[in-house]
Coordinates of C-alpha atoms and ligand atoms in Angstrom, one line a residue:
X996 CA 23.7 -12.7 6.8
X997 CA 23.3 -14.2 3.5
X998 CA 20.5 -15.5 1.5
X999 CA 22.5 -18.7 1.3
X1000 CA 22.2 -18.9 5.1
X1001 CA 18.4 -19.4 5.1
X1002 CA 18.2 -22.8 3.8
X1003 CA 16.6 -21.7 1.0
X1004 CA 16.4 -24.2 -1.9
X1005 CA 18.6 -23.3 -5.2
X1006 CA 15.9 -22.9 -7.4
X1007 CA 14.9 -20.5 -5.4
X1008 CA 18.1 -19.0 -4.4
X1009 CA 18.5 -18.5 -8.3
X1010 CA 15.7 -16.6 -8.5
X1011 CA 16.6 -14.1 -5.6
X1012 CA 20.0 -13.7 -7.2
X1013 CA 18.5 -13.0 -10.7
X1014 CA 17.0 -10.2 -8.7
X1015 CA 20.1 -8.5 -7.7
X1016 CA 19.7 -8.7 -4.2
X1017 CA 22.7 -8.8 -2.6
X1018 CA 21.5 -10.1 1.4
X1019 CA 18.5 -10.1 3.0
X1020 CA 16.6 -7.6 4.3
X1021 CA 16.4 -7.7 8.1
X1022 CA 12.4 -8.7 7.6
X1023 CA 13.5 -11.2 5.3
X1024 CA 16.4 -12.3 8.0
X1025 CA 13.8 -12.8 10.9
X1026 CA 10.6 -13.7 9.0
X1027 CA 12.3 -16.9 6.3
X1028 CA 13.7 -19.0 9.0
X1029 CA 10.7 -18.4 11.1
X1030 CA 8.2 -19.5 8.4
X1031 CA 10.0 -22.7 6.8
X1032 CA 10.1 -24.2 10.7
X1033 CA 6.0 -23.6 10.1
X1034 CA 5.4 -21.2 13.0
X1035 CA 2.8 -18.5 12.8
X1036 CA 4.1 -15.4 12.2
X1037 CA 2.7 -11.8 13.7
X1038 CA 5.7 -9.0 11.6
X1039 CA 5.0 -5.7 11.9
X1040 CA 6.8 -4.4 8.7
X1041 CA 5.5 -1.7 6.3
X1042 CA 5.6 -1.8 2.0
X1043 CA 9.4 -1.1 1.2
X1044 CA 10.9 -3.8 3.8
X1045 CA 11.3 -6.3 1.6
X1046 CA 7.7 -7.9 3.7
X1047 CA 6.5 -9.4 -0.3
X1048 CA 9.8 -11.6 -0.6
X1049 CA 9.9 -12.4 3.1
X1050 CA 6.8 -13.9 3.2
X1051 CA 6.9 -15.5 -0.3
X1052 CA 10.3 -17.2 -0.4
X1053 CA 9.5 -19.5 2.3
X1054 CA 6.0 -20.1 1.2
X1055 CA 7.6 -21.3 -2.5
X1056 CA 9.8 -23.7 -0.6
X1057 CA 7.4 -25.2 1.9
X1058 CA 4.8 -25.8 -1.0
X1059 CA 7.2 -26.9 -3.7
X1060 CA 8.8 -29.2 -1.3
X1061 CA 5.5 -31.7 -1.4
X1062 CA 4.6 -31.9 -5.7
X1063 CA 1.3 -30.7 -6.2
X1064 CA -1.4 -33.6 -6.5
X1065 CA -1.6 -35.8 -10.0
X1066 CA -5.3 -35.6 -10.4
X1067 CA -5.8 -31.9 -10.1
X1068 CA -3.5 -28.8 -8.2
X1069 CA -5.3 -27.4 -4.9
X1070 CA -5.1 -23.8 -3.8
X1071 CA -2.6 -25.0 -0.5
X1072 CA -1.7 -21.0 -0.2
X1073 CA -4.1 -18.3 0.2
X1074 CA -2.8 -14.3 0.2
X1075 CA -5.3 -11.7 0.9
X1076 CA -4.8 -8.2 0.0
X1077 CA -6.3 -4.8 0.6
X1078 CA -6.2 -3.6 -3.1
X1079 CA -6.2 -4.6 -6.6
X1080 CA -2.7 -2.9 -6.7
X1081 CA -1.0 -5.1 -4.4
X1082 CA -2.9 -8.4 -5.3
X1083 CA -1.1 -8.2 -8.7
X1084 CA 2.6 -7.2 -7.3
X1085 CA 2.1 -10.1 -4.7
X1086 CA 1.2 -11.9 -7.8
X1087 CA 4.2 -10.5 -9.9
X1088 CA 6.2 -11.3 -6.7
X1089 CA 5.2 -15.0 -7.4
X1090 CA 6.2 -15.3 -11.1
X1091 CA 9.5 -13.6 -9.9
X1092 CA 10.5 -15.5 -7.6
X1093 CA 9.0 -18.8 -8.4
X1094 CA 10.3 -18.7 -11.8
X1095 CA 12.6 -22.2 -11.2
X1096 CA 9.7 -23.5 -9.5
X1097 CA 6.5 -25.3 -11.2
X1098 CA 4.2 -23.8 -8.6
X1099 CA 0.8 -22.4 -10.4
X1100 CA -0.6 -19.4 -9.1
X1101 CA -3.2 -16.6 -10.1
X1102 CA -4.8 -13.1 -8.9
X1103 CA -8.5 -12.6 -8.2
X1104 CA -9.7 -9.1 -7.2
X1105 CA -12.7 -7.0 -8.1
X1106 CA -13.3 -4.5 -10.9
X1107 CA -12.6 -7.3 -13.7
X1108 CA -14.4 -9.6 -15.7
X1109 CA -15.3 -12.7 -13.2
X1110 CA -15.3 -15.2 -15.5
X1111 CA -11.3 -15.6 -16.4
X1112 CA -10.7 -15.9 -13.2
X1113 CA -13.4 -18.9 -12.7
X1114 CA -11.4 -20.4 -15.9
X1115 CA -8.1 -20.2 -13.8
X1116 CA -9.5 -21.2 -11.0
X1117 CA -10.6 -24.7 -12.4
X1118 CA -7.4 -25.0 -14.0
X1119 CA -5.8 -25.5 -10.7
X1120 CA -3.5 -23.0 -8.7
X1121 CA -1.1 -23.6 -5.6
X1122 CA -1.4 -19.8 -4.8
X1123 CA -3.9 -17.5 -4.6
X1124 CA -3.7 -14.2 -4.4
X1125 CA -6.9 -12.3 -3.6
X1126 CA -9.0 -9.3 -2.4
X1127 CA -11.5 -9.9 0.1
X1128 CA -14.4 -9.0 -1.8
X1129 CA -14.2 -10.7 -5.0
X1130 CA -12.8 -13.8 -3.1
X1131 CA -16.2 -14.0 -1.0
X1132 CA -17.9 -13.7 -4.6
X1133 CA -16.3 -16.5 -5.9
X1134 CA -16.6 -18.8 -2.8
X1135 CA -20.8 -17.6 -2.9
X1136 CA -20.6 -18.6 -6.4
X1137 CA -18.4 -22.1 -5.2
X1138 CA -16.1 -21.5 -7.8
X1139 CA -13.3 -22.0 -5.6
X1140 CA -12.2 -24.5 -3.2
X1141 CA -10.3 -23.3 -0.3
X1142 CA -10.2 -26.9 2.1
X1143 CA -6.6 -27.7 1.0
X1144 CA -5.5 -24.3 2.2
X1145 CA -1.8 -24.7 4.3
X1146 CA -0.7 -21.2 4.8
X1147 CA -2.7 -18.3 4.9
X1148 CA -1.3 -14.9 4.3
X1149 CA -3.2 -11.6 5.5
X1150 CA -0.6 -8.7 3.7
X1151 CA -1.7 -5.1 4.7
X1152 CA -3.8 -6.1 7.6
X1153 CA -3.9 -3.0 9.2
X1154 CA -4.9 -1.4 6.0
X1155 CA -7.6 -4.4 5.0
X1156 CA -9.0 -3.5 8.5
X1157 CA -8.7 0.4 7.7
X1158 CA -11.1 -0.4 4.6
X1159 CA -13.1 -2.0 6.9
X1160 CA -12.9 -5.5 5.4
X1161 CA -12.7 -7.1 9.2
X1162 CA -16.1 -9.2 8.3
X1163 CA -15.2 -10.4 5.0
X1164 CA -11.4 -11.4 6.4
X1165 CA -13.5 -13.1 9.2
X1166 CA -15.9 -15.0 6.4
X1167 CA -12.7 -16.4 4.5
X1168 CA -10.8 -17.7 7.5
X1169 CA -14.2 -19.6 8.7
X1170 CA -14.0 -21.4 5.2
X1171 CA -10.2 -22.7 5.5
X1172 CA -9.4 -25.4 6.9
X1173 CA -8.6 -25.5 11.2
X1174 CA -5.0 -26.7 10.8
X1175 CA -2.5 -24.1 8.8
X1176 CA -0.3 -21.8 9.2
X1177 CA -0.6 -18.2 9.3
X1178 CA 1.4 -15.4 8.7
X1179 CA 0.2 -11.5 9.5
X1180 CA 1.7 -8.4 8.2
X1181 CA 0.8 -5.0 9.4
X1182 CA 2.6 -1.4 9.5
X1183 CA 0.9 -0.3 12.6
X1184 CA -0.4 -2.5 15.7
X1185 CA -3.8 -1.2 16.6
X1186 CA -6.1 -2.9 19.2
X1187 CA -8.4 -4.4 16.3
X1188 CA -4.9 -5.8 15.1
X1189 CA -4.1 -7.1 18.2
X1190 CA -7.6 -8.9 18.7
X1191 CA -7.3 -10.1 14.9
X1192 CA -3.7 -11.8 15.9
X1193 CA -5.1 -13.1 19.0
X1194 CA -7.3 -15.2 17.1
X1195 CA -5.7 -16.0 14.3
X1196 CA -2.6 -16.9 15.5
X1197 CA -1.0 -19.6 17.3
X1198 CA 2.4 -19.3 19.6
X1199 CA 3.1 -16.6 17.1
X1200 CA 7.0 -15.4 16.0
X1201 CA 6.8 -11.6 16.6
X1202 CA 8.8 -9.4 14.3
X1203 CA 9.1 -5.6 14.5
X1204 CA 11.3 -4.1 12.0
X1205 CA 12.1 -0.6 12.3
X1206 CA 9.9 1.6 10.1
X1207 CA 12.7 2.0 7.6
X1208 CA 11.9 5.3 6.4
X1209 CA 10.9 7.4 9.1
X1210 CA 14.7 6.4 10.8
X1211 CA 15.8 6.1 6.7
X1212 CA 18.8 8.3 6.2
X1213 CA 17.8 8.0 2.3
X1214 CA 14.6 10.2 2.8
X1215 CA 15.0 13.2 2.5
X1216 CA 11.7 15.1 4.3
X1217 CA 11.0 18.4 4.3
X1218 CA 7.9 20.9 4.3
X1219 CA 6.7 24.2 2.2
X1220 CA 4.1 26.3 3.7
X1221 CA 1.7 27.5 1.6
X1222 CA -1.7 29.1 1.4
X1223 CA -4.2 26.2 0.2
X1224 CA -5.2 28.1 -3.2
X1225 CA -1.3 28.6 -4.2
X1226 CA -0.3 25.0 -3.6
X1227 CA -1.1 23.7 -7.6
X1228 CA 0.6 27.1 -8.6
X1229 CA 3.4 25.8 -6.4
X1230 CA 3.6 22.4 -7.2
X1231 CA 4.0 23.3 -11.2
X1232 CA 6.8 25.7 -10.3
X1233 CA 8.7 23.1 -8.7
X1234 CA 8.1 20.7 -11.2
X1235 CA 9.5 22.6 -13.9
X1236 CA 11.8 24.6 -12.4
X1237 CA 13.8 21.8 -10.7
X1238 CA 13.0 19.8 -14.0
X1239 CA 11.6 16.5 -12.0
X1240 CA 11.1 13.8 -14.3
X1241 CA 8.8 11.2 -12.3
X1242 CA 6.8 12.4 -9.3
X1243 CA 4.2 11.0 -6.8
X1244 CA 2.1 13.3 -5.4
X1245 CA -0.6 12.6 -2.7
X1246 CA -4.4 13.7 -2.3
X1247 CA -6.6 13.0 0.4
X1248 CA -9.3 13.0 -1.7
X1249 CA -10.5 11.7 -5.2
X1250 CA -11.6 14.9 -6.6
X1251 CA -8.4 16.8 -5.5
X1252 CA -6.7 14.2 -7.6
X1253 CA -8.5 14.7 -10.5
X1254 CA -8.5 18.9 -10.1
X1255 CA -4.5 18.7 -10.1
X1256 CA -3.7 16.6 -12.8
X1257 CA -6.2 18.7 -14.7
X1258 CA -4.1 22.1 -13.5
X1259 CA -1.0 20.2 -14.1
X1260 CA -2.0 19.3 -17.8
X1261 CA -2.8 22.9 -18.3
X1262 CA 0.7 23.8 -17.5
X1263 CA 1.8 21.4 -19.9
X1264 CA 2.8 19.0 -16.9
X1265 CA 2.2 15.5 -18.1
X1266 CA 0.0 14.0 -15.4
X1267 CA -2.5 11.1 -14.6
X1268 CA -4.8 10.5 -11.9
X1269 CA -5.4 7.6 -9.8
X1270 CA -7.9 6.4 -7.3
X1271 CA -10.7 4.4 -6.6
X1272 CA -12.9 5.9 -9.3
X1273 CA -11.3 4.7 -12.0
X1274 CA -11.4 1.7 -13.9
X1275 CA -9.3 -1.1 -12.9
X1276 CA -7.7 -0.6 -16.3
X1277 CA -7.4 3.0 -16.5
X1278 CA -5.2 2.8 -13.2
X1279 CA -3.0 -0.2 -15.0
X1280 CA -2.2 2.3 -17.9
X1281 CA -1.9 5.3 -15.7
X1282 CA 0.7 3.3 -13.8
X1283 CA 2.8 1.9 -16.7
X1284 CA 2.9 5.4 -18.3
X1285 CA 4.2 6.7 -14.9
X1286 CA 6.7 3.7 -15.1
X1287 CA 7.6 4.4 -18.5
X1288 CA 8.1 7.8 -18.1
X1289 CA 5.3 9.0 -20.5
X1290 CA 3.6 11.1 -17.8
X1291 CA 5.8 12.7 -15.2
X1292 CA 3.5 13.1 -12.5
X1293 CA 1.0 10.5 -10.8
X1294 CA -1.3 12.5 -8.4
X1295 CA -2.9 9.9 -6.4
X1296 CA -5.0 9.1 -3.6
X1297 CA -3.8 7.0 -0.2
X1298 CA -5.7 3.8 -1.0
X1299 CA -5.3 3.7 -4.8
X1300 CA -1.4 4.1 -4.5
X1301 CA -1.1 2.0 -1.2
X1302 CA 1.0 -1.0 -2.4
X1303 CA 2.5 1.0 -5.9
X1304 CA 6.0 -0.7 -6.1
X1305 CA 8.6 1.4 -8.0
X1306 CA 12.2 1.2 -7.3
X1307 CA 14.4 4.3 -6.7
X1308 CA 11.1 6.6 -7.1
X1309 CA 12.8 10.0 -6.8
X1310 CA 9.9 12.4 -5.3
X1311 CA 7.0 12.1 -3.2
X1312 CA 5.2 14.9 -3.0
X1313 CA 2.0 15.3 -0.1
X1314 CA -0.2 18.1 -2.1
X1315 CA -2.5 17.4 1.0
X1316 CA -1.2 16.1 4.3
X1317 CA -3.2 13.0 5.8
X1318 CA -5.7 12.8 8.0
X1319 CA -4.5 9.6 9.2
X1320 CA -0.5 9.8 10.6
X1321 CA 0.7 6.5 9.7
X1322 CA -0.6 7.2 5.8
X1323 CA 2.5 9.6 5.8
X1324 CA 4.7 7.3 6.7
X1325 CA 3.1 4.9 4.1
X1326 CA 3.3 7.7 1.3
X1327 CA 7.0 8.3 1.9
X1328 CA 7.7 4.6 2.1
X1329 CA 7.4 5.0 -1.7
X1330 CA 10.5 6.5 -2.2
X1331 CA 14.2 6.4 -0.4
X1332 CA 14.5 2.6 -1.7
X1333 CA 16.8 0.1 -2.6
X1334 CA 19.5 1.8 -1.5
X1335 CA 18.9 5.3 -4.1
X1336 CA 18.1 9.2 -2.4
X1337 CA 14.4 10.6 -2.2
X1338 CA 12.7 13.5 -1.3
X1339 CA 9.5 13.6 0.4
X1340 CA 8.0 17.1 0.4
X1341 CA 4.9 18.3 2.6
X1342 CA 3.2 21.4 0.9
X1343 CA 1.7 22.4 4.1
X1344 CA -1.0 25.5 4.8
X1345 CA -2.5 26.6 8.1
X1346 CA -5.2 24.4 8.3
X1347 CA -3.0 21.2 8.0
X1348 CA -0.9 22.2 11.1
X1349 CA -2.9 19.5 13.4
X1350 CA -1.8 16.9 10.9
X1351 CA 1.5 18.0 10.7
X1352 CA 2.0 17.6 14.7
X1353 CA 0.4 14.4 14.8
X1354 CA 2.7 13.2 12.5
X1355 CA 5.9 14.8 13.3
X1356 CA 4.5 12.6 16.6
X1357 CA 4.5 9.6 15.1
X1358 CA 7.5 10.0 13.4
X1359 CA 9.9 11.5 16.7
X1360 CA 11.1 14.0 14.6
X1361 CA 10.9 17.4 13.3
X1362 CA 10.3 18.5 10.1
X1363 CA 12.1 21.1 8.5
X1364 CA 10.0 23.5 7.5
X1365 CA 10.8 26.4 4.3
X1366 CA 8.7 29.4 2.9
X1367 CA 9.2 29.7 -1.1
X1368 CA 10.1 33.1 -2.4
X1369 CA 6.3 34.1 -4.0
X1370 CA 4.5 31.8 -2.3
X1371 CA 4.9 33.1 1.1
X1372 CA 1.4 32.4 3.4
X1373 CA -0.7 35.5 4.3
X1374 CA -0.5 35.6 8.0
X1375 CA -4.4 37.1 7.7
X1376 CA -5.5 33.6 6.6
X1377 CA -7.0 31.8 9.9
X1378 CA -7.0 28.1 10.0
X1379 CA -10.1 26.2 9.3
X1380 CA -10.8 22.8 10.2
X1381 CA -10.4 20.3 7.4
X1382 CA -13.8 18.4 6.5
X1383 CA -13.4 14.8 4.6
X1384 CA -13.5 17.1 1.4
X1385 CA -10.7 19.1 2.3
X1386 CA -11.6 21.8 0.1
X1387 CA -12.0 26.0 1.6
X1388 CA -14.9 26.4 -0.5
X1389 CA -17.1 23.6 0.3
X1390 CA -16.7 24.0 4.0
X1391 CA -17.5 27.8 4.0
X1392 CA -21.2 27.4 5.9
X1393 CA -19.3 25.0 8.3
X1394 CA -16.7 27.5 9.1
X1395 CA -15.1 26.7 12.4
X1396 CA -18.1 24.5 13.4
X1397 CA -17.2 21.2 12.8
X1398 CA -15.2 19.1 15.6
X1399 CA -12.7 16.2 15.4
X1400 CA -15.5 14.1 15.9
X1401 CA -17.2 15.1 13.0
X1402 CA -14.0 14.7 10.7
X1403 CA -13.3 11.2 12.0
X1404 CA -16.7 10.1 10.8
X1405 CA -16.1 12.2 7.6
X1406 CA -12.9 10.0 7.4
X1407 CA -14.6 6.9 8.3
X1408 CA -17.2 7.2 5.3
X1409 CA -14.7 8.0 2.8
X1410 CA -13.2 5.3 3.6
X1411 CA -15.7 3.0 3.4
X1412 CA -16.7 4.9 0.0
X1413 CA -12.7 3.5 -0.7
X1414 CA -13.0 0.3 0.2
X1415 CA -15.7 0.1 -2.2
X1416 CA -14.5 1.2 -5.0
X1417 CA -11.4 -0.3 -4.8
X1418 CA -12.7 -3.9 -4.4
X1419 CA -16.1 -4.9 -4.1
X1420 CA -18.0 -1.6 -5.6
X1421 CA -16.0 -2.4 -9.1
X1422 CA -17.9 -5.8 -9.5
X1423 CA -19.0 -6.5 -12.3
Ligands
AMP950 P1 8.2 -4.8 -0.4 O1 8.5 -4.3 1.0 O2 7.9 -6.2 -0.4 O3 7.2 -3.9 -1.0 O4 9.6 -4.7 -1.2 C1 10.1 -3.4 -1.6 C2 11.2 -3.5 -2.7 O5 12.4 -4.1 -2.2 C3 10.7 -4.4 -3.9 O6 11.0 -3.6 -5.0 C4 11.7 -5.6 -3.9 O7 12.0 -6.0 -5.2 C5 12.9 -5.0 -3.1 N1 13.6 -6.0 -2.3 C6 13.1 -7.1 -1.6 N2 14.0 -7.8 -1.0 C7 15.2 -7.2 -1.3 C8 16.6 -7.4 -0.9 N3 16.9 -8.4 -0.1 N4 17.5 -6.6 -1.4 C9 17.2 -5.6 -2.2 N5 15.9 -5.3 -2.6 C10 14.9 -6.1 -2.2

């Protein structure tokens, strides 16, 4: 199939070929057609699909194809987002694509000055693109007008509900209006998902894409195990010796994030951290140096770099397993794309071996598994059960005490502690 086979207008056309891409991706293939008859749309497809265009390319045509009003431009599409991060791609995505088109759009999310995006706002925009928090800020403070809504987006549902934004997603849909279309995107199906659909949509077109990079030939996965306390040590040897020049590595928590990019500074590793904690700013700049190439490693958490779009990112590392299976598959997603190799490497040590089998689960498949000449784990070292911290040390008194219960709540209040920061706690 090819993009001139989805009766897409030239202007857009133009756009998608200014791009470079060649045919549609098969999310893009199913979900296009789908959306410009007007149906709802339930797609279970994961960051790296091609999901942003699939979604947006129909959206641009349907709105450009009635002008926006004389007297003043109404928001007639509405995105919602889990993160900041993703807000502004989605709203890149628009600019990009909608670049023959004279649709008006804009991003509002949290952790920003309020009052720009009031001034936008009253300027007009067809397209909103929006964090859950800061969008029930602005509604409280009637600064936006959501009545003319016609197609109403939910990107990263699964995630949003992760954060636990399932309330506020619930307060914005009560304040469109009944009649619109909606279109849902999620990597995983959970029952809150399912309920959420069930609700939201109407006679909806179901598309399941296959997650493309747990069957990805491109993504190359493999683990090293290592003791806990050798894994920095590790990480800076493979770095350097193997000369990698842009890298991704994962956390599970804030603090571990901002421990290894210190040790990776140290060893004269340029590094940044990025996660929740940090200004909305300092995570911009931390993200165009890593673009740019002035630091070579980006050590971040799951929610901070959920949504991060680089092409043809080289390495993923996982310093830290996840707690939470599907993350993994998430955290590779970030490399292996567009067609260009990646490696995704799992430094692994004996109290992550839960995680690993939960994933290698999820994913039907094996890991292969290598020990690094040096940094070979002491068979004396018992596992311990991981606590939301995931740090030895600060679980010493809990020693072998603490039950998957306990963790799961540990998980739940860091992510809440997440959700947060990432929209609503950054108000300002
Ligand atoms: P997404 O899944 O929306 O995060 O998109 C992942 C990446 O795929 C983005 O960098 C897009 O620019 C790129 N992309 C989207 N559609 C296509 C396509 N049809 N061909 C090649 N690359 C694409």
């Amino acid at each position: 199939m090819l993009f001139s086979d989805l009766k897409l207008s030239t202007n857009i056309l133009k756009a998608v070929k200014d791009e470079g891409y060649e045919k549609p991706t098969p999310v893009q293939a199913e979900a296009i057609p789908a959306i410009l008859d007007g149906r709802d749309i339930l797609a279970g497809a994961q960051t790296g699909t091609g999901k942003t265009a699939g979604f947006m390319l129909p959206t641009l045509q349907l709105l450009a194809k009635t002008p926006p009003a004389k007297q003043k431009r109404r928001i007639r599409a509405l995105i919602l987002t889990p993160t900041r991060e993703l807000a502004s791609q989605v709203g890149e995505s628009v600019k990009t694509y909608g670049k023959y088109l004279s649709l008006k759009s804009t991003v509002v999310f949290g952790g920003v000055g309020i009052n720009p995006q009031i001034a936008a706002l009253k300027n007009g925009v067809d397209i909103l693109i929006a964090t859950p928090g800061r969008l029930l800020d602005h509604a409280g403070q009637q600064t936006i007008d959501l009545s003319a809504v016609e197609i109403f987006i939910l990107d990263e549902a699964d995630r949003m509900l992760d954060m636990g934004f399932i309330k506020d997603i619930r307060k914005v849909i009560a304040l469109l209006p009944k009649k619109r279309q909606n279109l849902l995107f999620s990597a995983t199906y959970s029952d809150e998902i399912k309920t959420l659909a069930n609700s939201l949509l109407k006679n909806p077109a179901e598309i399941e894409v296959a997650r493309r990079n747990t069957s990805s030939e491109l993504v190359k996965q493999s683990v090293i195990l290592v003791d806990c306390k050798r894994k920095s040590a590790l990480l800076g040897q493979l770095i350097a010796k193997n000369r990698w020049e842009q890298v991704l590595v994962f956390t599970r928590t804030k603090h571990g994030a901002n421990k290894l990019s210190e040790y990776l500074q140290k060893c004269k590793i340029s590094s940044a951290a990025i996660h929740g904690n940090k200004s909305q700013a300092a995570r911009t700049k931390a993200l165009d140096d890593f673009k740019k190439g002035v630091v070579k490693v980006l050590v971040a958490t799951d929610i901070a770099a959920r949504g991060i779009d680089i092409d043809a990112l080289p390495h993923v590392v996982n310093f830290e397993l996840p707690n939470i299976p599907e993350d993994y598959v998430h955290r590779i997603g970030r490399t292996g794309r567009a067609g260009c190799e990646g490696e995704a490497l799992s430094l692994v040590c004996v109290d992550e071996a839960e995680y690993l089998r939960a994933i290698e689960k999820l994913i039907k498949k094996e890991l292969e598994k290598r020990i690094i000449e040096g940094f070979e784990p002491d068979p004396n070292i018992k596992a311990e059960p991981i606590q939301r911290g995931g740090s030895r040390s600060a679980n010493k008194g809990e020693r072998g005490t603490n039950t998957a219960g306990q963790r799961d709540r540990g998980r739940q209040n860091t992510k809440n502690r997440d959700k947060k920061s990432a929209d609503r706690g950054g108000r300002r």
